[in-house]
Amino acid sequence: MKLTQADFELRRDRLAQHMGPNSIAIIETSPVAYRNRDADYKFRADSSFFYLTGFAEPEAVAVIETFDTVDDYTYSLFCRERNREMEIWNGYRAGIDGAIEDYDADEAYAIDLLDEEIAEKLLNKERLYYRIGHRAEFDARVSQWIKHADAQQRRGNGAPSQILQLDRIIDEMRLIKSKQEIELMQIASDISAAAHTRAMQKVRPEMMEYALEAELNYIFGQHGCVPSYNSIVGGGANGCILHYVENDKALKDGDLVLIDAACEYQCYASDITRTFPVNGQFSPEQKALYEVVLKAQYAAIDTVRVGNSYREPHEVAVRILTQGLLDLGLLKGELDELIENEAFRQFYMHGTGHWLGMDVHDVGNYKKENEWRPYEEGMVVTVEPGLYIAPDDETVDEKWRGIGIRIEDDVVATAQGPLVLTGAVVKEIEEIEQLMAQAKL
Ligand code: GLY
Ligand code: MN
Ligand code: MN
């Protein structure tokens, strides 16, 4: 499964419709990120740029111009020129011809000509769309273009009179996933699920957290994928650190390990968390807390339904988690009051999910007119309740301390109800224990 140029063209068509006539949209890809000395981070295209172009090379800018009607629009791609010497050192470039032939650009230019060409293109446009505030350097460059266009008034109308936030259009487009996008996310989810399954099979007491992370990376790499965010592999109390990424401690017999890790496939992310015992068997306290989280997660997933509020999974999860904490004696008081006062935040301090797509924390507003928006068909959300009992929490019995649990799956709102993309890795206690026992045979 691969998106084709026709898919990217359809997205540009839709963007042009939203832009209105006599408008111009300018969007750049990400800059190459410097790591240290002569080493850069591996390049990853900007999600919105890639969404519109399918073009994965660095140093590229796409320009969409509409004229008197939106149906008649021009797509220009500015990119690196072909260069034998540079290609020997740094790899293949599509170049100007490739931009037209392989990426369907109507016009293509060397990236070095951007200032010159944009100055011309801006002259008779009414509206300019760009991603205001994404990168200070780009904002400064746009200011220069506007100044330049205004100085040219004798040749035209000067710079556009309106400058609009391009993200407002693209983010809404990206929020609703097409059938093909869901298919790509299903592939990312299946690979990530296989990675978690392997981690459950490979873990042993005294193994280092990074060694377990390597087992996940092995599966991602076998499929040509990279993680969609920094992997969290936290043994014992490290599982209570929400963004723990050091992954440099030994995993202890009797502890749980929390893994929040997943890969992206063709720039589409997955996001999975599983928590399981390092020695293959949950202790009674681990089991008790895990069952509460799992119950909350099932109930929350069931509310990801077209028409329900975005917030419903969180509200349902909070109620079940708080009731569970009451039943186990970790909280005392009256259920509604504990929810009202947010007493649960001592043990559950994050939300229950976020949009998922090309970015792991994907784009798209969560509210409309100050109200949580309802789920629509094709929205994808994570459902990730957890409980984290701090190792130094003296308000609870010692036996609970240092247990961190989160269970996270990726869910699509469909006309038929919630569709779980990440179901290929087990999460029931018996299934986990069975899988781990088999792996030890
Ligand atoms: N892995 C990031 C998150 O779960 O939000
Ligand atoms: Mn998440
Ligand atoms: Mn996650």
CSV table of C-alpha atoms in Angstrom, one decimal, residues 148-353:
chain,number,residue,atom,x,y,z
A,148,HIS,CA,9.4,43.7,-1.7
A,149,ALA,CA,6.0,43.2,-3.3
A,150,ASP,CA,4.7,46.4,-1.8
A,151,ALA,CA,7.7,48.2,-3.2
A,152,GLN,CA,6.6,47.0,-6.6
A,153,GLN,CA,3.2,48.6,-6.5
A,154,ARG,CA,3.7,50.4,-9.8
A,155,ARG,CA,3.8,47.0,-11.5
A,156,GLY,CA,0.7,45.5,-9.8
A,157,ASN,CA,-1.4,45.6,-6.7
A,158,GLY,CA,1.4,45.2,-4.3
A,159,ALA,CA,1.4,42.5,-1.6
A,160,PRO,CA,-1.8,40.5,-0.7
A,161,SER,CA,-4.0,42.5,1.6
A,162,GLN,CA,-4.8,39.4,3.7
A,163,ILE,CA,-2.4,37.0,5.4
A,164,LEU,CA,-4.1,33.9,6.7
A,165,GLN,CA,-3.0,30.9,8.8
A,166,LEU,CA,-2.6,28.0,6.3
A,167,ASP,CA,-2.6,25.4,9.2
A,168,ARG,CA,-6.3,26.2,9.8
A,169,ILE,CA,-7.1,24.6,6.4
A,170,ILE,CA,-4.6,21.8,6.3
A,171,ASP,CA,-5.1,20.7,10.0
A,172,GLU,CA,-8.8,20.2,9.4
A,173,MET,CA,-8.1,18.2,6.2
A,174,ARG,CA,-5.5,16.0,8.1
A,175,LEU,CA,-7.8,15.4,11.0
A,176,ILE,CA,-10.2,13.3,8.9
A,177,LYS,CA,-8.4,10.3,7.6
A,178,SER,CA,-9.2,8.7,4.2
A,179,LYS,CA,-9.5,4.9,3.7
A,180,GLN,CA,-6.0,4.8,2.4
A,181,GLU,CA,-4.6,6.7,5.4
A,182,ILE,CA,-6.3,4.3,7.8
A,183,GLU,CA,-4.8,1.4,5.8
A,184,LEU,CA,-1.3,3.0,6.3
A,185,MET,CA,-2.0,3.5,10.0
A,186,GLN,CA,-3.1,-0.1,10.2
A,187,ILE,CA,0.2,-1.2,8.8
A,188,ALA,CA,2.1,1.0,11.3
A,189,SER,CA,0.0,-0.4,14.1
A,190,ASP,CA,0.6,-4.0,13.0
A,191,ILE,CA,4.3,-3.6,12.9
A,192,SER,CA,4.3,-1.8,16.3
A,193,ALA,CA,2.1,-4.6,17.8
A,194,ALA,CA,4.6,-7.2,16.5
A,195,ALA,CA,7.4,-5.2,18.2
A,196,HIS,CA,5.5,-5.2,21.6
A,197,THR,CA,4.8,-8.9,21.2
A,198,ARG,CA,8.5,-9.5,20.7
A,199,ALA,CA,9.4,-7.4,23.7
A,200,MET,CA,7.0,-9.5,25.9
A,201,GLN,CA,8.7,-12.6,24.6
A,202,LYS,CA,12.3,-11.4,25.0
A,203,VAL,CA,12.2,-9.7,28.4
A,204,ARG,CA,14.2,-11.3,31.3
A,205,PRO,CA,15.1,-10.1,34.8
A,206,GLU,CA,18.3,-8.0,34.8
A,207,MET,CA,18.0,-7.2,31.1
A,208,MET,CA,18.8,-3.5,30.5
A,209,GLU,CA,15.9,-1.3,29.4
A,210,TYR,CA,17.8,-0.3,26.3
A,211,ALA,CA,18.3,-3.9,25.4
A,212,LEU,CA,14.6,-4.4,25.4
A,213,GLU,CA,14.2,-1.2,23.4
A,214,ALA,CA,16.6,-2.8,20.8
A,215,GLU,CA,14.1,-5.7,20.5
A,216,LEU,CA,11.4,-3.2,19.4
A,217,ASN,CA,13.8,-1.4,17.1
A,218,TYR,CA,14.7,-4.8,15.5
A,219,ILE,CA,11.1,-5.2,14.3
A,220,PHE,CA,10.7,-1.6,13.2
A,221,GLY,CA,14.0,-1.8,11.2
A,222,GLN,CA,13.0,-5.1,9.6
A,223,HIS,CA,10.0,-3.2,8.1
A,224,GLY,CA,12.1,-0.2,7.1
A,225,CYS,CA,10.4,1.9,9.8
A,226,VAL,CA,11.6,4.3,12.5
A,227,PRO,CA,10.0,5.1,15.8
A,228,SER,CA,7.3,7.8,15.6
A,229,TYR,CA,8.5,9.2,18.9
A,230,ASN,CA,11.2,8.4,21.4
A,231,SER,CA,10.5,5.0,22.9
A,232,ILE,CA,9.8,4.8,26.6
A,233,VAL,CA,10.9,1.6,28.3
A,234,GLY,CA,10.6,2.0,32.0
A,235,GLY,CA,11.0,-0.7,34.5
A,236,GLY,CA,9.4,-0.5,38.0
A,237,ALA,CA,9.1,3.1,39.2
A,238,ASN,CA,10.5,4.4,36.0
A,239,GLY,CA,7.1,3.5,34.6
A,240,CYS,CA,5.7,6.4,36.7
A,241,ILE,CA,7.8,8.9,34.8
A,242,LEU,CA,5.5,9.9,32.0
A,243,HIS,CA,8.2,10.9,29.5
A,244,TYR,CA,11.0,8.6,30.7
A,245,VAL,CA,13.4,8.0,27.7
A,246,GLU,CA,16.7,7.3,29.3
A,247,ASN,CA,16.0,3.6,29.2
A,248,ASP,CA,19.3,2.9,30.9
A,249,LYS,CA,18.4,0.8,34.0
A,250,ALA,CA,18.3,-2.9,34.6
A,251,LEU,CA,14.8,-4.5,34.7
A,252,LYS,CA,14.1,-6.1,38.0
A,253,ASP,CA,12.5,-9.4,38.9
A,254,GLY,CA,9.1,-8.7,40.4
A,255,ASP,CA,8.7,-5.3,38.7
A,256,LEU,CA,6.5,-4.3,35.8
A,257,VAL,CA,7.9,-2.8,32.6
A,258,LEU,CA,6.0,0.0,30.8
A,259,ILE,CA,6.7,0.3,27.1
A,260,ASP,CA,5.3,3.2,25.1
A,261,ALA,CA,6.8,2.8,21.7
A,262,ALA,CA,5.6,2.5,18.1
A,263,CYS,CA,6.8,3.2,14.5
A,264,GLU,CA,5.6,5.3,11.6
A,265,TYR,CA,5.0,3.8,8.2
A,266,GLN,CA,5.2,6.2,5.2
A,267,CYS,CA,4.9,9.1,7.6
A,268,TYR,CA,1.8,7.7,9.4
A,269,ALA,CA,2.3,7.1,13.1
A,270,SER,CA,1.1,4.5,15.6
A,271,ASP,CA,1.3,4.9,19.3
A,272,ILE,CA,1.1,1.8,21.6
A,273,THR,CA,1.7,1.3,25.3
A,274,ARG,CA,1.8,-2.1,27.1
A,275,THR,CA,2.7,-2.8,30.7
A,276,PHE,CA,3.8,-6.3,31.7
A,277,PRO,CA,5.7,-8.2,34.4
A,278,VAL,CA,9.5,-8.6,33.8
A,279,ASN,CA,9.3,-12.2,35.2
A,280,GLY,CA,6.1,-13.1,33.3
A,281,GLN,CA,3.7,-13.1,36.3
A,282,PHE,CA,1.8,-10.2,37.7
A,283,SER,CA,1.9,-9.8,41.6
A,284,PRO,CA,-1.5,-9.4,43.3
A,285,GLU,CA,-1.1,-5.6,43.6
A,286,GLN,CA,0.1,-5.2,40.0
A,287,LYS,CA,-2.8,-7.3,38.9
A,288,ALA,CA,-5.4,-5.3,40.9
A,289,LEU,CA,-4.2,-2.0,39.5
A,290,TYR,CA,-3.8,-3.4,36.0
A,291,GLU,CA,-7.4,-4.7,36.0
A,292,VAL,CA,-8.7,-1.2,36.9
A,293,VAL,CA,-6.7,0.4,34.0
A,294,LEU,CA,-7.8,-2.2,31.5
A,295,LYS,CA,-11.5,-1.9,32.5
A,296,ALA,CA,-11.2,1.9,32.1
A,297,GLN,CA,-9.5,1.5,28.7
A,298,TYR,CA,-12.2,-0.9,27.4
A,299,ALA,CA,-15.0,1.4,28.5
A,300,ALA,CA,-13.2,4.5,27.1
A,301,ILE,CA,-12.6,2.8,23.7
A,302,ASP,CA,-16.3,2.0,23.5
A,303,THR,CA,-17.2,5.7,23.6
A,304,VAL,CA,-15.1,6.6,20.5
A,305,ARG,CA,-18.3,6.8,18.4
A,306,VAL,CA,-19.4,9.3,15.8
A,307,GLY,CA,-21.3,12.1,17.5
A,308,ASN,CA,-19.9,11.5,21.0
A,309,SER,CA,-17.8,14.3,22.5
A,310,TYR,CA,-14.0,14.1,22.1
A,311,ARG,CA,-13.8,14.2,25.9
A,312,GLU,CA,-16.1,11.3,26.6
A,313,PRO,CA,-13.3,8.6,26.8
A,314,HIS,CA,-11.5,10.7,29.4
A,315,GLU,CA,-14.6,11.2,31.5
A,316,VAL,CA,-15.5,7.5,31.4
A,317,ALA,CA,-11.9,6.5,32.2
A,318,VAL,CA,-11.6,8.9,35.1
A,319,ARG,CA,-14.8,7.5,36.7
A,320,ILE,CA,-13.6,3.9,36.5
A,321,LEU,CA,-10.1,4.7,37.6
A,322,THR,CA,-11.4,6.7,40.6
A,323,GLN,CA,-13.8,3.9,41.5
A,324,GLY,CA,-11.0,1.4,41.3
A,325,LEU,CA,-8.7,3.5,43.5
A,326,LEU,CA,-11.6,3.8,46.0
A,327,ASP,CA,-12.2,0.0,46.0
A,328,LEU,CA,-8.5,-0.7,46.6
A,329,GLY,CA,-8.2,1.9,49.3
A,330,LEU,CA,-5.8,4.2,47.6
A,331,LEU,CA,-8.4,7.0,47.7
A,332,LYS,CA,-10.9,7.6,50.4
A,333,GLY,CA,-14.1,9.6,50.1
A,334,GLU,CA,-17.1,9.8,47.8
A,335,LEU,CA,-16.8,9.0,44.1
A,336,ASP,CA,-18.4,12.1,42.6
A,337,GLU,CA,-16.6,14.4,45.0
A,338,LEU,CA,-13.2,12.8,44.2
A,339,ILE,CA,-13.9,13.3,40.5
A,340,GLU,CA,-15.1,16.8,41.0
A,341,ASN,CA,-12.0,17.7,43.1
A,342,GLU,CA,-9.7,15.8,40.7
A,343,ALA,CA,-8.3,13.8,43.5
A,344,PHE,CA,-7.5,11.1,40.9
A,345,ARG,CA,-4.7,13.4,39.6
A,346,GLN,CA,-2.5,12.1,42.4
A,347,PHE,CA,-2.4,8.8,40.4
A,348,TYR,CA,-3.6,9.8,36.9
A,349,MET,CA,-2.2,13.2,35.8
A,350,HIS,CA,-2.6,13.1,32.0
A,351,GLY,CA,-5.4,13.1,29.5
A,352,THR,CA,-6.8,9.9,28.0
A,353,GLY,CA,-5.7,10.5,24.5
